[in-house]
Amino acid sequence: KQEVTQIPAALSVPEGENLVLNCSFTDSAIYNLQWFRQDPGKGLTSLLLIQSSQREQTSGRLNASLDKSSGRSTLYIAASQPGDSATYLCAVSHNAGGTSYGKLTFGQGTILTVHP
Amino acid sequence: SQTIHQWPATLVQPVGSPLSLECTVEGTSNPNLYWYRQAAGRGLQLLFYSVGIGQISSEVPQNLSASRPQDRQFILSSKKLLLSDSSFYLCAWSVVQYASTDTQYFGPGTRLTVL
């Protein structure tokens, strides 16, 4: 059974700091790994998707890496801003029982607070 | 462009009452549709997914059910709500071309409180 763990559960940093969020998963047989952002009381917004054959993806101040063999991913946020405050969720897409698409298993998220 | 709608946004229901949450997707055809539940402080739990009209797969046995009467409509129901059904319910869709690039797009969610 695939399990996804995110560390830390919560993080509070001053504006401008670079920070790293961690995600680990137990089964390396994945299609991809995805990072989502969730604002309080809202739905999820996709940030980055790393295919299983890739090592990293970048979007603006965000950089996500994937080490599939060790079951780890990191999300690096450069020059953090108060607007980055949200919950960040990691999810892995893995085989959904013989179908052509994947099932997402989510971690519990990291609550990020960036204070001015 | 594609959009996904959920309603209602918030709902307060008494224990034992029925439930119907609706999700609709615009701007795409034959999407995969998903219902998730997110309890406070916990990750998302997949409840149901559908690959086509009338095709529903259940991930977690409980007193909830799902239906897909139309291609872009997904409904979450219950005949009798329990206190433990209080949660944040999210609908999502995807159009799968390759599993390696498949991602899901989420609706705004429904906050359900059972009293």
Tab-separated table of C-alpha atoms in Angstrom:
chain	number	residue	atom	x	y	z
A	1	LYS	CA	0.000	0.000	0.000
A	2	GLN	CA	1.395	3.373	-1.024
A	3	GLU	CA	1.932	5.806	1.829
A	4	VAL	CA	3.027	9.426	1.536
A	5	THR	CA	4.568	11.395	4.386
A	6	GLN	CA	5.316	15.108	4.493
A	7	ILE	CA	7.754	16.837	6.816
A	8	PRO	CA	7.480	19.237	8.519
A	9	ALA	CA	3.773	19.372	9.357
A	10	ALA	CA	4.031	23.135	9.797
A	11	LEU	CA	6.636	25.756	9.027
A	12	SER	CA	6.809	29.451	9.867
A	13	VAL	CA	9.461	31.633	8.239
A	14	PRO	CA	10.153	35.334	7.760
A	15	GLU	CA	9.635	36.851	4.341
A	16	GLY	CA	12.559	36.434	1.951
A	17	GLU	CA	13.814	33.110	3.239
A	18	ASN	CA	14.458	30.157	0.991
A	19	LEU	CA	12.756	27.011	2.257
A	20	VAL	CA	12.432	23.307	1.583
A	21	LEU	CA	9.417	21.059	2.036
A	22	ASN	CA	9.920	17.316	2.111
A	23	CYS	CA	7.833	14.423	0.847
A	24	SER	CA	8.536	10.694	1.032
A	25	PHE	CA	6.664	7.735	-0.399
A	26	THR	CA	6.927	4.013	0.261
A	27	ASP	CA	6.476	2.453	-3.196
A	28	SER	CA	8.749	3.686	-5.977
A	29	ALA	CA	6.485	2.290	-8.728
A	30	ILE	CA	4.892	5.639	-9.549
A	31	TYR	CA	3.768	7.383	-12.735
A	32	ASN	CA	4.486	10.849	-11.406
A	33	LEU	CA	4.707	13.012	-8.299
A	34	GLN	CA	2.740	16.203	-7.942
A	35	TRP	CA	2.808	19.200	-5.635
A	36	PHE	CA	-0.402	21.098	-4.925
A	37	ARG	CA	-1.216	24.261	-3.026
A	38	GLN	CA	-4.360	24.650	-0.926
A	39	ASP	CA	-5.524	27.947	0.541
A	40	PRO	CA	-7.766	27.756	3.648
A	41	GLY	CA	-11.246	26.515	2.788
A	42	LYS	CA	-10.421	26.227	-0.912
A	43	GLY	CA	-9.723	23.545	-3.465
A	44	LEU	CA	-6.290	22.391	-4.616
A	45	THR	CA	-4.183	24.098	-7.259
A	46	SER	CA	-1.577	22.095	-9.143
A	47	LEU	CA	1.919	23.584	-8.848
A	48	LEU	CA	4.322	21.096	-10.395
A	49	LEU	CA	4.235	17.602	-11.867
A	50	ILE	CA	7.389	15.494	-12.129
A	51	GLN	CA	7.162	12.432	-14.328
A	52	SER	CA	8.763	9.268	-12.973
A	53	SER	CA	11.540	9.541	-15.586
A	54	GLN	CA	12.382	13.127	-14.610
A	55	ARG	CA	14.570	14.481	-11.820
A	56	GLU	CA	13.136	17.968	-11.355
A	57	GLN	CA	10.706	20.606	-12.532
A	58	THR	CA	10.785	24.372	-12.143
A	59	SER	CA	8.097	27.025	-12.220
A	60	GLY	CA	9.069	30.552	-11.265
A	61	ARG	CA	10.355	30.536	-7.673
A	62	LEU	CA	9.398	26.881	-7.225
A	63	ASN	CA	11.657	23.933	-7.900
A	64	ALA	CA	10.672	20.340	-7.200
A	65	SER	CA	13.045	17.395	-7.291
A	66	LEU	CA	12.354	13.673	-7.406
A	67	ASP	CA	14.559	10.780	-6.317
A	68	LYS	CA	12.344	7.844	-7.173
A	69	SER	CA	14.735	5.141	-6.011
A	70	SER	CA	14.882	6.553	-2.498
A	71	GLY	CA	11.211	7.550	-2.464
A	72	ARG	CA	11.789	11.244	-1.852
A	73	SER	CA	10.830	14.613	-3.262
A	74	THR	CA	11.556	18.141	-2.165
A	75	LEU	CA	9.809	21.392	-2.999
A	76	TYR	CA	12.138	24.377	-2.867
A	77	ILE	CA	10.603	27.838	-2.583
A	78	ALA	CA	12.977	30.726	-3.216
A	79	ALA	CA	12.608	34.171	-1.691
A	80	SER	CA	9.385	33.351	0.133
A	81	GLN	CA	6.562	35.907	0.257
A	82	PRO	CA	3.505	36.275	2.542
A	83	GLY	CA	1.365	35.262	-0.447
A	84	ASP	CA	3.053	31.848	-0.380
A	85	SER	CA	1.281	31.089	2.913
A	86	ALA	CA	-0.860	28.015	2.322
A	87	THR	CA	-0.893	24.247	2.790
A	88	TYR	CA	1.344	22.385	0.366
A	89	LEU	CA	0.336	18.843	-0.509
A	90	CYS	CA	2.435	16.183	-2.151
A	91	ALA	CA	0.762	13.354	-4.085
A	92	VAL	CA	2.046	10.355	-6.022
A	93	SER	CA	0.234	8.854	-8.969
A	94	HIS	CA	0.457	5.078	-9.070
A	95	ASN	CA	-1.211	2.136	-10.725
A	96	ALA	CA	-4.976	2.028	-10.197
A	97	GLY	CA	-5.432	-1.683	-10.660
A	98	GLY	CA	-4.855	-2.394	-14.335
A	99	THR	CA	-6.142	0.901	-15.723
A	100	SER	CA	-4.225	3.281	-17.973
A	101	TYR	CA	-4.346	6.127	-15.474
A	102	GLY	CA	-3.029	6.617	-12.007
A	103	LYS	CA	-4.543	6.921	-8.582
A	104	LEU	CA	-3.375	9.819	-6.435
A	105	THR	CA	-2.267	9.169	-2.867
A	106	PHE	CA	-1.752	12.341	-0.853
A	107	GLY	CA	0.409	13.286	2.072
A	108	GLN	CA	-1.122	15.192	4.959
A	109	GLY	CA	0.442	18.456	3.881
A	110	THR	CA	2.781	21.101	5.234
A	111	ILE	CA	1.187	24.290	6.542
A	112	LEU	CA	3.425	27.176	5.526
A	113	THR	CA	3.237	30.620	7.089
A	114	VAL	CA	5.421	33.402	5.718
A	115	HIS	CA	5.309	36.461	7.942
A	116	PRO	CA	6.315	39.962	6.856
B	1	SER	CA	-11.049	26.646	-20.943
B	2	GLN	CA	-12.179	24.019	-18.493
B	3	THR	CA	-13.945	24.845	-15.241
B	4	ILE	CA	-15.325	22.745	-12.430
B	5	HIS	CA	-18.211	23.733	-10.200
B	6	GLN	CA	-19.364	22.353	-6.873
B	7	TRP	CA	-22.468	23.227	-4.912
B	8	PRO	CA	-23.409	24.035	-2.387
B	9	ALA	CA	-20.303	25.725	-1.002
B	10	THR	CA	-21.390	25.080	2.573
B	11	LEU	CA	-24.069	22.862	4.041
B	12	VAL	CA	-25.342	22.180	7.549
B	13	GLN	CA	-27.496	19.088	7.909
B	14	PRO	CA	-28.999	17.174	10.851
B	15	VAL	CA	-27.950	13.617	11.611
B	16	GLY	CA	-30.058	11.126	9.679
B	17	SER	CA	-30.959	13.497	6.866
B	18	PRO	CA	-30.147	12.776	3.205
B	19	LEU	CA	-27.313	14.369	1.271
B	20	SER	CA	-26.758	15.368	-2.326
B	21	LEU	CA	-23.628	17.208	-3.459
B	22	GLU	CA	-23.203	18.060	-7.096
B	23	CYS	CA	-20.158	18.556	-9.277
B	24	THR	CA	-20.132	19.625	-12.913
B	25	VAL	CA	-17.300	20.130	-15.354
B	26	GLU	CA	-17.353	22.443	-18.378
B	27	GLY	CA	-15.124	22.638	-21.409
B	28	THR	CA	-14.060	19.011	-21.700
B	29	SER	CA	-15.530	15.691	-22.762
B	30	ASN	CA	-15.418	12.238	-21.166
B	31	PRO	CA	-13.359	13.254	-18.153
B	32	ASN	CA	-12.425	10.979	-15.279
B	33	LEU	CA	-14.247	12.285	-12.212
B	34	TYR	CA	-13.321	11.908	-8.551
B	35	TRP	CA	-14.798	12.575	-5.107
B	36	TYR	CA	-12.422	13.152	-2.197
B	37	ARG	CA	-12.967	13.845	1.469
B	38	GLN	CA	-10.610	15.931	3.576
B	39	ALA	CA	-11.007	15.855	7.345
B	40	ALA	CA	-9.465	18.663	9.387
B	41	GLY	CA	-5.690	18.273	9.627
B	42	ARG	CA	-5.639	15.229	7.393
B	43	GLY	CA	-4.819	14.481	3.786
B	44	LEU	CA	-7.282	13.794	1.005
B	45	GLN	CA	-9.084	10.466	0.982
B	46	LEU	CA	-10.375	9.205	-2.366
B	47	LEU	CA	-14.008	8.120	-2.034
B	48	PHE	CA	-15.178	7.386	-5.592
B	49	TYR	CA	-13.952	7.699	-9.154
B	50	SER	CA	-15.693	7.358	-12.497
B	51	VAL	CA	-14.317	6.778	-15.984
B	52	GLY	CA	-17.668	7.152	-17.758
B	53	ILE	CA	-21.426	7.534	-17.429
B	54	GLY	CA	-22.793	5.008	-14.958
B	55	GLN	CA	-19.323	3.648	-14.146
B	56	ILE	CA	-18.490	4.179	-10.480
B	57	SER	CA	-15.671	2.660	-8.440
B	58	SER	CA	-15.710	2.885	-4.667
B	59	GLU	CA	-12.515	3.201	-2.696
B	60	VAL	CA	-13.844	3.233	0.846
B	61	PRO	CA	-16.985	1.385	1.998
B	62	GLN	CA	-19.259	3.697	3.971
B	63	ASN	CA	-22.734	5.185	3.923
B	64	LEU	CA	-21.979	7.385	0.913
B	65	SER	CA	-22.689	6.630	-2.738
B	66	ALA	CA	-21.914	8.323	-6.045
B	67	SER	CA	-23.636	8.545	-9.390
B	68	ARG	CA	-22.771	9.923	-12.800
B	69	PRO	CA	-26.000	10.560	-14.690
B	70	GLN	CA	-24.337	12.641	-17.402
B	71	ASP	CA	-20.855	12.811	-18.882
B	72	ARG	CA	-19.805	15.882	-16.930
B	73	GLN	CA	-21.930	15.538	-13.807
B	74	PHE	CA	-20.925	13.693	-10.659
B	75	ILE	CA	-23.145	13.437	-7.582
B	76	LEU	CA	-22.265	12.371	-4.043
B	77	SER	CA	-25.190	11.124	-1.963
B	78	SER	CA	-26.179	9.651	1.335
B	79	LYS	CA	-29.514	8.354	2.570
B	80	LYS	CA	-28.744	9.053	6.244
B	81	LEU	CA	-25.921	11.303	7.360
B	82	LEU	CA	-23.725	10.470	10.337
B	83	LEU	CA	-21.841	12.907	12.550
B	84	SER	CA	-18.626	11.441	11.151
B	85	ASP	CA	-19.622	12.603	7.651
B	86	SER	CA	-18.757	16.180	8.624
B	87	SER	CA	-15.858	17.075	6.363
B	88	PHE	CA	-14.664	19.055	3.354
B	89	TYR	CA	-15.662	17.332	0.095
B	90	LEU	CA	-13.725	17.944	-3.093
B	91	CYS	CA	-14.535	16.962	-6.651
B	92	ALA	CA	-11.824	16.654	-9.281
B	93	TRP	CA	-11.490	15.811	-12.955
B	94	SER	CA	-8.790	14.641	-15.307
B	95	VAL	CA	-8.454	13.766	-18.979
B	96	VAL	CA	-5.949	10.990	-19.298
B	97	GLN	CA	-3.634	10.791	-22.258
B	98	TYR	CA	-0.626	9.280	-20.554
B	99	ALA	CA	-0.453	8.133	-16.957
B	100	SER	CA	2.929	9.823	-16.555
B	101	THR	CA	1.482	13.257	-17.258
B	102	ASP	CA	-1.974	12.804	-15.794
B	103	THR	CA	-2.960	15.428	-13.246
B	104	GLN	CA	-6.236	16.259	-11.570
B	105	TYR	CA	-8.033	19.598	-11.401
B	106	PHE	CA	-9.999	20.332	-8.268
B	107	GLY	CA	-13.222	22.153	-7.595
B	108	PRO	CA	-13.702	24.713	-4.800
B	109	GLY	CA	-15.112	22.145	-2.371
B	110	THR	CA	-18.175	21.806	-0.137
B	111	ARG	CA	-17.934	22.203	3.621
B	112	LEU	CA	-20.431	19.800	5.203
B	113	THR	CA	-21.323	20.018	8.884
B	114	VAL	CA	-23.582	17.354	10.382
B	115	LEU	CA	-25.203	18.306	13.694
